[in-house]
Coordinates of C-alpha atoms and ligand atoms in Angstrom, one line a residue:
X53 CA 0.0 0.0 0.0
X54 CA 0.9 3.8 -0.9
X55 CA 0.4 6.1 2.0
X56 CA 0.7 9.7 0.3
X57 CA 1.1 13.2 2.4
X58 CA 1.2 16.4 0.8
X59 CA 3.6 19.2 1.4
X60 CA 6.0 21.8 -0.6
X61 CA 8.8 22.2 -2.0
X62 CA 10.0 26.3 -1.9
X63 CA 10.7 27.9 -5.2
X64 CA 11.2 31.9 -4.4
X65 CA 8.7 32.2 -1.9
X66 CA 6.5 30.2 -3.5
X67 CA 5.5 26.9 -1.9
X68 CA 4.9 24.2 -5.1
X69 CA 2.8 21.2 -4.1
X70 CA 5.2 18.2 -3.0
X71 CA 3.4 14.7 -3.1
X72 CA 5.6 12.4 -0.4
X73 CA 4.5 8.8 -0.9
X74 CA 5.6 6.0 1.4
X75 CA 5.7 2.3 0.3
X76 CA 6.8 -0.9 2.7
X77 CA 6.9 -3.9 0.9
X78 CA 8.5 -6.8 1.2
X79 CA 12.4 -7.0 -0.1
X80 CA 15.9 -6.3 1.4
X81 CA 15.8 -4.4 4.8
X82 CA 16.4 -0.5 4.0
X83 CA 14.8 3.3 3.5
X84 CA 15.5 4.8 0.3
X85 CA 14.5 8.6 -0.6
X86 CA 14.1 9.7 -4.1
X87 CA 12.9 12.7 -6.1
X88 CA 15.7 14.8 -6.5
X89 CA 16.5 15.4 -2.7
X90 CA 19.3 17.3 -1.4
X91 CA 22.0 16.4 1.2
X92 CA 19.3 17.5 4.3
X93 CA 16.5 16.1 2.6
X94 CA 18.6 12.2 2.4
X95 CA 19.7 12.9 5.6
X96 CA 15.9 13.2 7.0
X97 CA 16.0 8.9 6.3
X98 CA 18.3 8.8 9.8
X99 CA 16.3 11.5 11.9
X100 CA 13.3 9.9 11.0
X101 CA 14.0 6.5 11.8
X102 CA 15.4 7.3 15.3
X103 CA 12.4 9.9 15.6
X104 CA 10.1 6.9 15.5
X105 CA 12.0 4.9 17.3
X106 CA 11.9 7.4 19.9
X107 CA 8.1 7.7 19.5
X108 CA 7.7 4.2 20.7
X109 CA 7.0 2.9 16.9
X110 CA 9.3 -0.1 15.8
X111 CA 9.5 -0.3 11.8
X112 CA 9.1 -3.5 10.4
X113 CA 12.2 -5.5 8.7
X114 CA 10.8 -4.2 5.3
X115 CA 12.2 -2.0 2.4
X116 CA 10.3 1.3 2.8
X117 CA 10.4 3.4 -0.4
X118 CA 9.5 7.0 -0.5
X119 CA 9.4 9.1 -3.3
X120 CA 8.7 13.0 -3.6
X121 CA 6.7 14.1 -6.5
X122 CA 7.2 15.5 -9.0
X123 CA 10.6 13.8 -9.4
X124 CA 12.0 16.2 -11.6
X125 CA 11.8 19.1 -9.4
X126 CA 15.0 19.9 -6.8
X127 CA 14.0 19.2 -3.0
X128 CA 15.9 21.6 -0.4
X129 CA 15.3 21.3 3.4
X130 CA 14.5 20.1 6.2
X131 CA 11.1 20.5 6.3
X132 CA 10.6 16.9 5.1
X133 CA 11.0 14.9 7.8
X134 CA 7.8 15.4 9.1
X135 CA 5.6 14.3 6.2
X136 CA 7.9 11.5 5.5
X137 CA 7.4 10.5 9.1
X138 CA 3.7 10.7 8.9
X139 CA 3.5 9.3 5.7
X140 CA 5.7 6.4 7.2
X141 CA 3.3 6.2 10.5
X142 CA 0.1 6.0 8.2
X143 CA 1.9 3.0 6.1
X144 CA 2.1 1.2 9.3
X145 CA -1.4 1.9 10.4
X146 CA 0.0 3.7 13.4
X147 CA -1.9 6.9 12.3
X148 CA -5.4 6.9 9.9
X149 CA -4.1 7.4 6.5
X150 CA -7.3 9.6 5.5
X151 CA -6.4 11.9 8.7
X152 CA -3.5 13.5 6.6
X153 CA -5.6 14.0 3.4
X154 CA -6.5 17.5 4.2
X155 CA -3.3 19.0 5.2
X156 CA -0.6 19.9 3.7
X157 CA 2.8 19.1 6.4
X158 CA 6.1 20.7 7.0
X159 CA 8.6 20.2 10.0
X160 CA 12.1 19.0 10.9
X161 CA 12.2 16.3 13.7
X162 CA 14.8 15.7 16.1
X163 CA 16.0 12.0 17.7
X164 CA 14.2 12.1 20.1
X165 CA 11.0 13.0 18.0
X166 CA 10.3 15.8 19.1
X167 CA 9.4 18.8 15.8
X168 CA 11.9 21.7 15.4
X169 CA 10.7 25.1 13.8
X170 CA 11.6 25.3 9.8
X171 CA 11.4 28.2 7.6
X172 CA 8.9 29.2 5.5
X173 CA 5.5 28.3 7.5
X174 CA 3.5 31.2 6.5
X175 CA 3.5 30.6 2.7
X176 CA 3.0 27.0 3.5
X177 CA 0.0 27.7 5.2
X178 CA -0.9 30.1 2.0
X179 CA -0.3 27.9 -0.2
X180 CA -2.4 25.1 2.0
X181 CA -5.4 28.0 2.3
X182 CA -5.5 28.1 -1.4
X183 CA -6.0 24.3 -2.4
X184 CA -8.8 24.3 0.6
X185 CA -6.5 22.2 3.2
X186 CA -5.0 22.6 6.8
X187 CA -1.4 22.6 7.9
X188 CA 0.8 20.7 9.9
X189 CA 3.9 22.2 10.9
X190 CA 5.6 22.5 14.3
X191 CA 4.8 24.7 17.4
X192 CA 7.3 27.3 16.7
X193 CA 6.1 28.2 13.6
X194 CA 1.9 27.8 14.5
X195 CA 1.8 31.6 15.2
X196 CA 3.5 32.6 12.0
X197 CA 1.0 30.0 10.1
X198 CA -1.9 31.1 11.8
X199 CA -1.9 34.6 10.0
X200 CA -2.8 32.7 6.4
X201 CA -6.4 32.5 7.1
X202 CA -9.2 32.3 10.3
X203 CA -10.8 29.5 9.1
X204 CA -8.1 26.9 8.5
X205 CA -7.7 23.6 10.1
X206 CA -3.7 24.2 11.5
X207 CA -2.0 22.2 13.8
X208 CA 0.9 22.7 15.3
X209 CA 2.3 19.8 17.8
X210 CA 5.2 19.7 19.5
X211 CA 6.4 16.4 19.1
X212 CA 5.1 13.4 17.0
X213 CA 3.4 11.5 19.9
X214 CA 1.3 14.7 20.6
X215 CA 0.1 14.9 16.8
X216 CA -1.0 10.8 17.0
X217 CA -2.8 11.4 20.4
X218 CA -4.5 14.4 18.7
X219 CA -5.5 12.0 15.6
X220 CA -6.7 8.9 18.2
X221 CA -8.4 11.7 20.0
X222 CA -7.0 11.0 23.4
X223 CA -5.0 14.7 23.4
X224 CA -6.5 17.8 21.6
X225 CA -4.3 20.6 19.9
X226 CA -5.8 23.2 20.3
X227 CA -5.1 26.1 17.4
X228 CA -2.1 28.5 17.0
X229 CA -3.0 32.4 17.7
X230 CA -1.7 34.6 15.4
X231 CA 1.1 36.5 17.2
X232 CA 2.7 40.3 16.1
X233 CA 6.2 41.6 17.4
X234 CA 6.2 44.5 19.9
X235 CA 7.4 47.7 17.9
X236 CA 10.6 48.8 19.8
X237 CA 9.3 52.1 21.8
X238 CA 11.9 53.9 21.6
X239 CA 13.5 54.6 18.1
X240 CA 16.5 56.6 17.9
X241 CA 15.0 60.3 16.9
X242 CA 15.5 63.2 14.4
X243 CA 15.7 65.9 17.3
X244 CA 19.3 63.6 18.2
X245 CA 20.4 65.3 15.2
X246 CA 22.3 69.0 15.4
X247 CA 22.6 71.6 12.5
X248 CA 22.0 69.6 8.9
X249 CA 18.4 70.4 8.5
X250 CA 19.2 70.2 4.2
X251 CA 20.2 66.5 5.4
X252 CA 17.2 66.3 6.8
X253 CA 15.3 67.7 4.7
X254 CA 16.5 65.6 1.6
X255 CA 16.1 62.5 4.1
X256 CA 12.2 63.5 4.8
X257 CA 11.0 63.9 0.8
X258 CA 13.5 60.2 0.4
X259 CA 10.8 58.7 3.0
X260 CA 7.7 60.5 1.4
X261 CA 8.7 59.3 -2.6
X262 CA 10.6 56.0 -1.2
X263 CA 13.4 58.1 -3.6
X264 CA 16.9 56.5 -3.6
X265 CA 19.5 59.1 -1.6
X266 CA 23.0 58.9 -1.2
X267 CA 24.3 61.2 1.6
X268 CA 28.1 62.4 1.3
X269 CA 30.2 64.0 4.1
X270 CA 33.4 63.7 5.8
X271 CA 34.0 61.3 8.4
X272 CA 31.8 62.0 11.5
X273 CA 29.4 64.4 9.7
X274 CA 26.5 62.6 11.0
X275 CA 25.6 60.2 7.5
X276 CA 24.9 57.2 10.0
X277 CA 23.3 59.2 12.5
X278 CA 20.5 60.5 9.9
X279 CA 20.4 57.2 8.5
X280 CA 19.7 55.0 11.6
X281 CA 16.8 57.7 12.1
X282 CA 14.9 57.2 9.0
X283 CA 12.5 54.1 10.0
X284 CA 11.2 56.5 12.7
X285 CA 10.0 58.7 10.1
X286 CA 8.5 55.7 7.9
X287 CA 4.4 54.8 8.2
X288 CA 3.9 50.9 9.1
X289 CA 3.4 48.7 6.6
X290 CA -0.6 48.4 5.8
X291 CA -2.2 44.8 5.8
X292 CA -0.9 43.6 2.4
X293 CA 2.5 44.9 2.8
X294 CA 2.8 43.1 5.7
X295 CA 2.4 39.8 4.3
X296 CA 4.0 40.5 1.2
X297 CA 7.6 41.2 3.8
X298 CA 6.3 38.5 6.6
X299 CA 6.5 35.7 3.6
X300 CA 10.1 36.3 2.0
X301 CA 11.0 36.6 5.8
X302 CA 9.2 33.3 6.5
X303 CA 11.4 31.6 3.2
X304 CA 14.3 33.2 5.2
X305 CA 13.7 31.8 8.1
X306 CA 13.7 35.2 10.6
X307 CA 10.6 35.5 11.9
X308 CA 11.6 34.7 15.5
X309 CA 9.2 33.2 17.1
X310 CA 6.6 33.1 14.2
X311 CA 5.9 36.6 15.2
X312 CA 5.4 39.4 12.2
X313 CA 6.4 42.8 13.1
X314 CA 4.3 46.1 11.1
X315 CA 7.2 48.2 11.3
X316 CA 8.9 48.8 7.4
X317 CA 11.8 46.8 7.0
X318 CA 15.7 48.3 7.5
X319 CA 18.5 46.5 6.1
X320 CA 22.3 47.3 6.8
X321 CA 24.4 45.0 5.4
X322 CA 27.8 45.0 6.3
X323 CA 30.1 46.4 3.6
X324 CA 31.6 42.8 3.6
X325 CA 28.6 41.3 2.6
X326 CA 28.9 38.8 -0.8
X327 CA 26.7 39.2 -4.1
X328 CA 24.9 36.2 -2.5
X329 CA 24.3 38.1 0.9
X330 CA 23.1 40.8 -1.3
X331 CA 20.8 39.7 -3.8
X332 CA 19.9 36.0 -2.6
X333 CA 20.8 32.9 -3.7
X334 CA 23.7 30.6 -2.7
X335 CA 24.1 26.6 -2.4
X336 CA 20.4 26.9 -0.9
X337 CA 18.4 29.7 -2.2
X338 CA 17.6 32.2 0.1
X339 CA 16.3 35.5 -0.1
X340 CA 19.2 38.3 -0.1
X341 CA 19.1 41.7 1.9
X342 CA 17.6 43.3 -0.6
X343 CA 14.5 40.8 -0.6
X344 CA 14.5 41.2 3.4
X345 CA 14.1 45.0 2.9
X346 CA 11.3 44.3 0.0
X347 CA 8.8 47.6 1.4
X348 CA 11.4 49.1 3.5
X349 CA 14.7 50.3 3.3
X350 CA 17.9 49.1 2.4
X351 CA 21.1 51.2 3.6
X352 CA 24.3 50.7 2.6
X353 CA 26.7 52.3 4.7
X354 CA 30.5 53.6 3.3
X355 CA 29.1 52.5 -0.3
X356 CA 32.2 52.8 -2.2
X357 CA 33.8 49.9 -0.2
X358 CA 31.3 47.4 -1.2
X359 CA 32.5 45.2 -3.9
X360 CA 32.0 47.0 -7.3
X361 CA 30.2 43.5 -8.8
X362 CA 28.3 43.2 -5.7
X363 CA 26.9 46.7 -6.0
X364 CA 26.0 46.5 -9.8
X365 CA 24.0 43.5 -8.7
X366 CA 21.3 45.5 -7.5
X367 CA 20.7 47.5 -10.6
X368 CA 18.4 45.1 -12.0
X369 CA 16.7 44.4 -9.0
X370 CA 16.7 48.4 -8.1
X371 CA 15.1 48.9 -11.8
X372 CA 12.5 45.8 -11.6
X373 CA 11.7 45.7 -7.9
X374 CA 12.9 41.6 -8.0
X375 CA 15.6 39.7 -8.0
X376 CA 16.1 36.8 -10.0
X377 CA 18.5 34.2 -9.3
X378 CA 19.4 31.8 -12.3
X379 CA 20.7 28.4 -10.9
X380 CA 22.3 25.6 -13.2
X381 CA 18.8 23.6 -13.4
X382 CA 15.8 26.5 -12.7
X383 CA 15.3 29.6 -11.7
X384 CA 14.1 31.5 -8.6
X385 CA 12.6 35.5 -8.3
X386 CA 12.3 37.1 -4.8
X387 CA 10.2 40.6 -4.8
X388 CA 12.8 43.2 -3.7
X389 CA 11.2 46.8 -4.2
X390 CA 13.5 48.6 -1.6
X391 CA 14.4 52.2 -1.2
X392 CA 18.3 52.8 -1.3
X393 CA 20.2 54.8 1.0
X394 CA 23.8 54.9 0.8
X395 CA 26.1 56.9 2.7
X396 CA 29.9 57.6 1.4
X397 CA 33.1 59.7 2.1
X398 CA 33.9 61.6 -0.4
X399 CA 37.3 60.2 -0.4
X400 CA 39.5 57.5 1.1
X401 CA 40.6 60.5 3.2
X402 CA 37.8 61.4 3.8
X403 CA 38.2 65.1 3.4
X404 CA 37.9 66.1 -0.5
X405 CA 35.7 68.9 -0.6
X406 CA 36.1 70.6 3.0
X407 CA 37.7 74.3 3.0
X408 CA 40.8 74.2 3.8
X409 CA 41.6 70.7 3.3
X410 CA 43.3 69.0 0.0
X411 CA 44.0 65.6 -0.1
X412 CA 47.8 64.1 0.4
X413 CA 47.0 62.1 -2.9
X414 CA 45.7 65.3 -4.3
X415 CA 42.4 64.4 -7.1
X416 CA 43.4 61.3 -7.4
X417 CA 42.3 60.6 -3.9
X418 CA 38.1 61.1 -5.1
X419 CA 39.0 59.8 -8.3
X420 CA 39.6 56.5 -7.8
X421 CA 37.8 56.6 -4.8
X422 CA 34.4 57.2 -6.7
X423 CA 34.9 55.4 -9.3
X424 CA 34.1 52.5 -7.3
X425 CA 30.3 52.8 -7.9
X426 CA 29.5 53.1 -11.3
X427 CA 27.6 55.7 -13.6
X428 CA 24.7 53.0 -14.1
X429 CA 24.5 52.7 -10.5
X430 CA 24.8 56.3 -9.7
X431 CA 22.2 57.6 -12.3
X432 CA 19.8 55.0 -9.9
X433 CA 19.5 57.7 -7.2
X434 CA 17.5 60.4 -7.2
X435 CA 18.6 62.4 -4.5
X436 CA 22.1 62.6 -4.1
X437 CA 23.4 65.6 -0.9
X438 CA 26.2 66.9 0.6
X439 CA 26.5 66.5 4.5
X440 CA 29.1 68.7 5.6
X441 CA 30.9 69.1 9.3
X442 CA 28.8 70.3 11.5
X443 CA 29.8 73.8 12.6
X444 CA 31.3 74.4 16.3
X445 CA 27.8 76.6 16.7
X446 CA 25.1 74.0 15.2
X447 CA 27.1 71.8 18.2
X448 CA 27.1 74.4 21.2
X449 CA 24.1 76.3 20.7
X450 CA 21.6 74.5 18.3
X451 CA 18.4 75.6 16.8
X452 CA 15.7 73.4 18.6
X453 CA 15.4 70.6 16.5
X454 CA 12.2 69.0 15.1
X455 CA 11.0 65.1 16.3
X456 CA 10.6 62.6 14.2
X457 CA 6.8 62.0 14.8
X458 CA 6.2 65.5 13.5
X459 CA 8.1 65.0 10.1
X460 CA 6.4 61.0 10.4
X461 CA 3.2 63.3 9.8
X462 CA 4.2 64.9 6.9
X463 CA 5.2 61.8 5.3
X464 CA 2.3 60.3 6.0
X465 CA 0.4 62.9 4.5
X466 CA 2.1 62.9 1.6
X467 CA 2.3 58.9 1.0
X468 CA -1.8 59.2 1.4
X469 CA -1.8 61.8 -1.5
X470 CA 0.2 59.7 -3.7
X471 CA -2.2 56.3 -3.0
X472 CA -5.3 58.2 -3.4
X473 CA -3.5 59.5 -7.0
X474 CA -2.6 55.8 -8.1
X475 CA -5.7 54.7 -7.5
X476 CA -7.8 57.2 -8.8
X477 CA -5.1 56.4 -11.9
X478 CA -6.2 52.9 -11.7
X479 CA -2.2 51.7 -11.6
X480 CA -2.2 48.3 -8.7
X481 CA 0.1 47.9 -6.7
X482 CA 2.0 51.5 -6.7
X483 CA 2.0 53.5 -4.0
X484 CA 5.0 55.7 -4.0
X485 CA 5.8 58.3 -6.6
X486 CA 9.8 56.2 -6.7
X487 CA 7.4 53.3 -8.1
X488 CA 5.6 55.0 -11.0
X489 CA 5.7 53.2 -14.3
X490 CA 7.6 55.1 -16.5
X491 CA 4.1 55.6 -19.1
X492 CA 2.0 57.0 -16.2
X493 CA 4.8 60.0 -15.6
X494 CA 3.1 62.8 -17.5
X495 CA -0.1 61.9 -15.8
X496 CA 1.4 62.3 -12.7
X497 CA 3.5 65.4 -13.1
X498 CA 2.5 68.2 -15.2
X499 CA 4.7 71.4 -14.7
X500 CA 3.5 74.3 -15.8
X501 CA 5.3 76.3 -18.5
X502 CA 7.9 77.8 -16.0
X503 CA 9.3 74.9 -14.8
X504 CA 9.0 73.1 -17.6
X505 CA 11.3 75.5 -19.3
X506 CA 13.6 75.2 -16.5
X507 CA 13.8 71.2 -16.8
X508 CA 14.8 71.8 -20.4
X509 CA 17.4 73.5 -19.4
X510 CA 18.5 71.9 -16.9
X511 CA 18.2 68.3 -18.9
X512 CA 20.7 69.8 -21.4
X513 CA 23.0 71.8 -19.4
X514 CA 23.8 68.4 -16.9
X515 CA 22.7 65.7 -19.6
X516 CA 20.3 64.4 -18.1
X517 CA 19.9 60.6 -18.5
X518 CA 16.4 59.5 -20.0
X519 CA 15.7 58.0 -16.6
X520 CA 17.6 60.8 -14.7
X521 CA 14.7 63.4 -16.1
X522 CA 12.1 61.1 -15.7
X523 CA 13.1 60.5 -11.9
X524 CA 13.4 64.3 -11.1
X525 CA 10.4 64.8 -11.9
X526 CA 9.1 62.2 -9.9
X527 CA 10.9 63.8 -7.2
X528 CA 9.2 66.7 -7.6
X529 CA 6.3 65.4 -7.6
X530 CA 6.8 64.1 -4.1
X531 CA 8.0 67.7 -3.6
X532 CA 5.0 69.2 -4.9
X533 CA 2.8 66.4 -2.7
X534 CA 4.8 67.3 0.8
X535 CA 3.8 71.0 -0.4
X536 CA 0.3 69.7 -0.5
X537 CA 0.3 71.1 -4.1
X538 CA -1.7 69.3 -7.1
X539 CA 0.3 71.2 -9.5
X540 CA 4.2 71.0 -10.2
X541 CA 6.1 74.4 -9.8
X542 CA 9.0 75.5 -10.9
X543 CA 10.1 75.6 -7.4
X544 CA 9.3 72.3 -6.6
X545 CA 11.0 71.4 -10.0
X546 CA 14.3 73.6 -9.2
X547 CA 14.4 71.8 -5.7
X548 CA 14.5 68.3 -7.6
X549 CA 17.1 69.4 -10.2
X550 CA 19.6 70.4 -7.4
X551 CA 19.0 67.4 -5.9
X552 CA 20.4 65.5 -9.1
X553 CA 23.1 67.5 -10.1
X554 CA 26.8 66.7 -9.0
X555 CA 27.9 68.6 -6.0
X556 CA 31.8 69.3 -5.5
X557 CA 32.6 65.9 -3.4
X558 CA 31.0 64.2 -6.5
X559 CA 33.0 65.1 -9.0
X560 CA 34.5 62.1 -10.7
X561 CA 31.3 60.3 -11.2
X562 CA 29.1 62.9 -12.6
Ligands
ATP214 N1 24.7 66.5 13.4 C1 25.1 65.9 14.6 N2 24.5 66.1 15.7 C2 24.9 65.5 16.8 N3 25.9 64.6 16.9 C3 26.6 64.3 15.8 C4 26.2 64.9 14.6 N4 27.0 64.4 13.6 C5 27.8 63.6 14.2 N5 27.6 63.5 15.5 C6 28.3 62.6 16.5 O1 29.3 62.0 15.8 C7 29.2 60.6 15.8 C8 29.5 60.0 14.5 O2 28.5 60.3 13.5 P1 28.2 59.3 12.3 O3 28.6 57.9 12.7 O4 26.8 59.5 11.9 O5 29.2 59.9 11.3 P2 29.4 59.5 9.8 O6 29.1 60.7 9.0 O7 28.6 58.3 9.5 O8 30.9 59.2 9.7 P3 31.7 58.2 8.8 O9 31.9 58.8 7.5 O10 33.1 58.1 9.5 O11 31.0 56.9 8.8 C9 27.8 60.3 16.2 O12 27.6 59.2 17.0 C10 27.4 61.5 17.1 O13 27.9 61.3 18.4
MG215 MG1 29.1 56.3 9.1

């Protein structure tokens, strides 16, 4: 007899339909897995042979068989042991094989059979939702799993004794609650911040357009500072959002605890970090920071040191808003629609551009320094500032500076103006200016005759790239949305323009 369980294999964060069939038959003594698994997936034949043993069930001197279907499609995890277990338990008769037929199980199981938490719970239990079935999957991840729909059937056992009680009725599981992760009360705030209110003003329209900005200063300016205060200026992510992030941090395994958090996500890779780090992928796909800060932000601090390959791997995802990860036998997307920030010296001194100061290595020193990013990456950001020293006065005696829950306001205000635009626009799915399709861009923005003239100008005098002109004036129309303004001006225009154009630390790359 065939005992069959259903479960999923992950492609992106997709979870494709995995049929695990069990067979004991007669023949020479042994546990064979096939279906294209990988090295944790053959392992899962010695967990879950000492997880049964553990769980009191003795397994007959038979040749058990399983196979995963489809067979031509690559396995990856650990999340098999459990429905190979089951599937094994219901072969035996040690479980009702028409118990499992409406759930769909994931879980890893330890010796001594008890279930360990695996990633990727919530789009399992999506994906479960969808073809009308429950899921199985272990404690951990029940609260995580619980957020795919109220209605569905969704155990979540401990250890594989408590799930066969549950099924002979003599112990009931009772079902997860969805659970949500405390937002941290106390983000570090704008008002920290002395002197550089063009800093912060460039930083506020970045959070209201979800505009790329590149901040550059000498050492100790403040970049980091302003940087590290941005998610308190940020609106939480709305209902969809949230479970657009919560899944590709489910494939990634970091939800801790199974909890979802509605706070926008902020990325800061290390500087270190690899092109798989970066944009995912690796010997086991993963999602890559830039998936993890899909709705959110993704700052790369002291940009130039990245590795120059590494960086001009997120062009295509910064252009498309995925990332797609082409391995030797099939390929995998993750959504990554992120907002850049990058912070830089000008200089591996540090100082190029300060009165007063020239550089030992004299141009050469931002030269070669700059040209580490390169012009297709650069003509990605919108917003591109100087954050100069902060004078001896802005330190002693400062002007009283603004909190971040006023200026969280503002953005707010203006990220409501731009969803009520795209909808009344009909465009799905955009709700940022930074996102606009390219087509819908004189809809959007219309300047009047004075700034229109001045964007001429402007276009020809710094050669402005086709994108470059099409993303300042989506800057201004975030500018012109802050303002509260339905119509572009020419100062919202002249403010977008100077945002674009090469300031003296930027020389080389302009
Ligand atoms: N505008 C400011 N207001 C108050 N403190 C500041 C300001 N700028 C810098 N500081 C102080 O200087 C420290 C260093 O700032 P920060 O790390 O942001 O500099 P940075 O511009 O990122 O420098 P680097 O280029 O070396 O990374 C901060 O921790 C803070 O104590
Ligand atoms: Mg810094």
């Amino acid at each position: 007899m065939v005992a069959r369980v259903s479960t999923v294999a992950f492609q992106g964060i997709e979870g494709v339909p995995v049929d695990v069939q069990v067979m004991v038959a007669p023949g020479k003594i042994g546990m064979q897995i096939v279906g294209l698994p990988d090295k944790a997936v053959a392992e899962s034949r010695e967990r879950v042979q000492a997880a049964l043993h553990a769980s009191g069930l003795v397994l007959p001197p038979k040749r058990v068989t399983i196979n995963l279907a489809p067979a031509d499609l690559p396995k990856e995890g650990s999340h098999f042991d459990l429905p190979i277990a089951l599937g094994l338990m219901a072969a035996l008769g040690a479980i009702p094989a028409d118990a499992l037929a409406d759930f769909v199980v994931i879980g890893e199981l330890n010796l001594d059979g008890s279930i360990a938490a695996v990633a990727g719970a919530l789009p399992a239990a999506i994906g479960a939702n969808a073809l009308g079935k429950g899921l199985i999957c272990p404690a951990e991840s029940g609260p995580e799993a619980a957020w795919a729909g109220e209605g569905m059937d969704i155990l979540a056992p401990r250890s594989l004794i408590a799930l066969a009680n549950h099924f002979r009725g003599t112990q009931v599981l009772s079902r997860p609650v969805p659970a949500v992760r405390a937002s941290p009360a106390n983000l570090p705030d704008l008002a920290d911040i002395k002197g550089q209110e063009s800093a912060k003003r460039a930083l506020e329209v970045a959070a209201a357009g979800g505009h790329n900005l590149l901040m550059v200063g000498p050492p100790g300016s403040g970049k980091s500072m302003l940087a590290a205060r941005l998610p308190s200026i940020l609106p939480t992510l709305s209902p969809t959002e949230l479970l657009d992030v919560s899944m590709i941090h489910s494939v990634a395994g970091q939800l801790s605890g199974g909890k979802l958090s509605d706070r926008r996500p902020f990325r800061t890779p290390h500087h270190s970090a690899t092109m798989a780090a970066l944009v995912g992928g690796g010997l086991r796909a993963r999602p890559g920071e830039a998936s993890l800060a899909h709705h959110g932000v993704l700052f790369l601090d002291e940009l130039p040191e990245f590795q120059p390959q590494v960086l001009d791997a997120l062009r295509q995802p910064l252009e498309t808003g995925e990332c797609i990860i082409a391995r030797a036998n099939h390929r995998v997307s993750y959504p990554a629609s992120f907002q850049l920030i990058a912070a830089m010296n000008p200089c591996r001194c540090g100082m190029a551009g300060e009165p007063g100061q020239t550089c030992a290595r004299g141009i050469r020193c931002a030269a070669d320094y700059q040209a580490r990013i390169s012009g297709p990456m650069m003509d990605r950001i919108d917003i591109r500032i100087d954050v100069p020293a902060v004078t001896a006065v802005d330190l002693i005696r400062p002007m009283p500076a603004e909190r971040s829950a006023d200026v969280a306001r503002r953005v707010e205000r203006a990220r409501e103006r731009q969803r009520e635009r795209f909808q009344a626009l009909d465009i799905p799915g955009i709700a940022l200016n930074a996102r606009a399709p390219t087509s819908m861009i004189e809809a959007l923005a219309e300047p009047d005759a004075g700034a229109l003239q001045l964007l001429r100008d402007a276009a020809e005098k710094f050669r402005f790239s086709a994108r470059g002109y099409h993303r300042v004036l989506k800057v201004a129309r975030t500018l012109a949305d802050l303002d509260g303004s339905e119509k572009l001006g020419r100062i919202h225009l002249a403010e977008a323009i100077s945002y674009r154009i090469p300031s003296d630390r930027l020389m080389a790359v302009a």
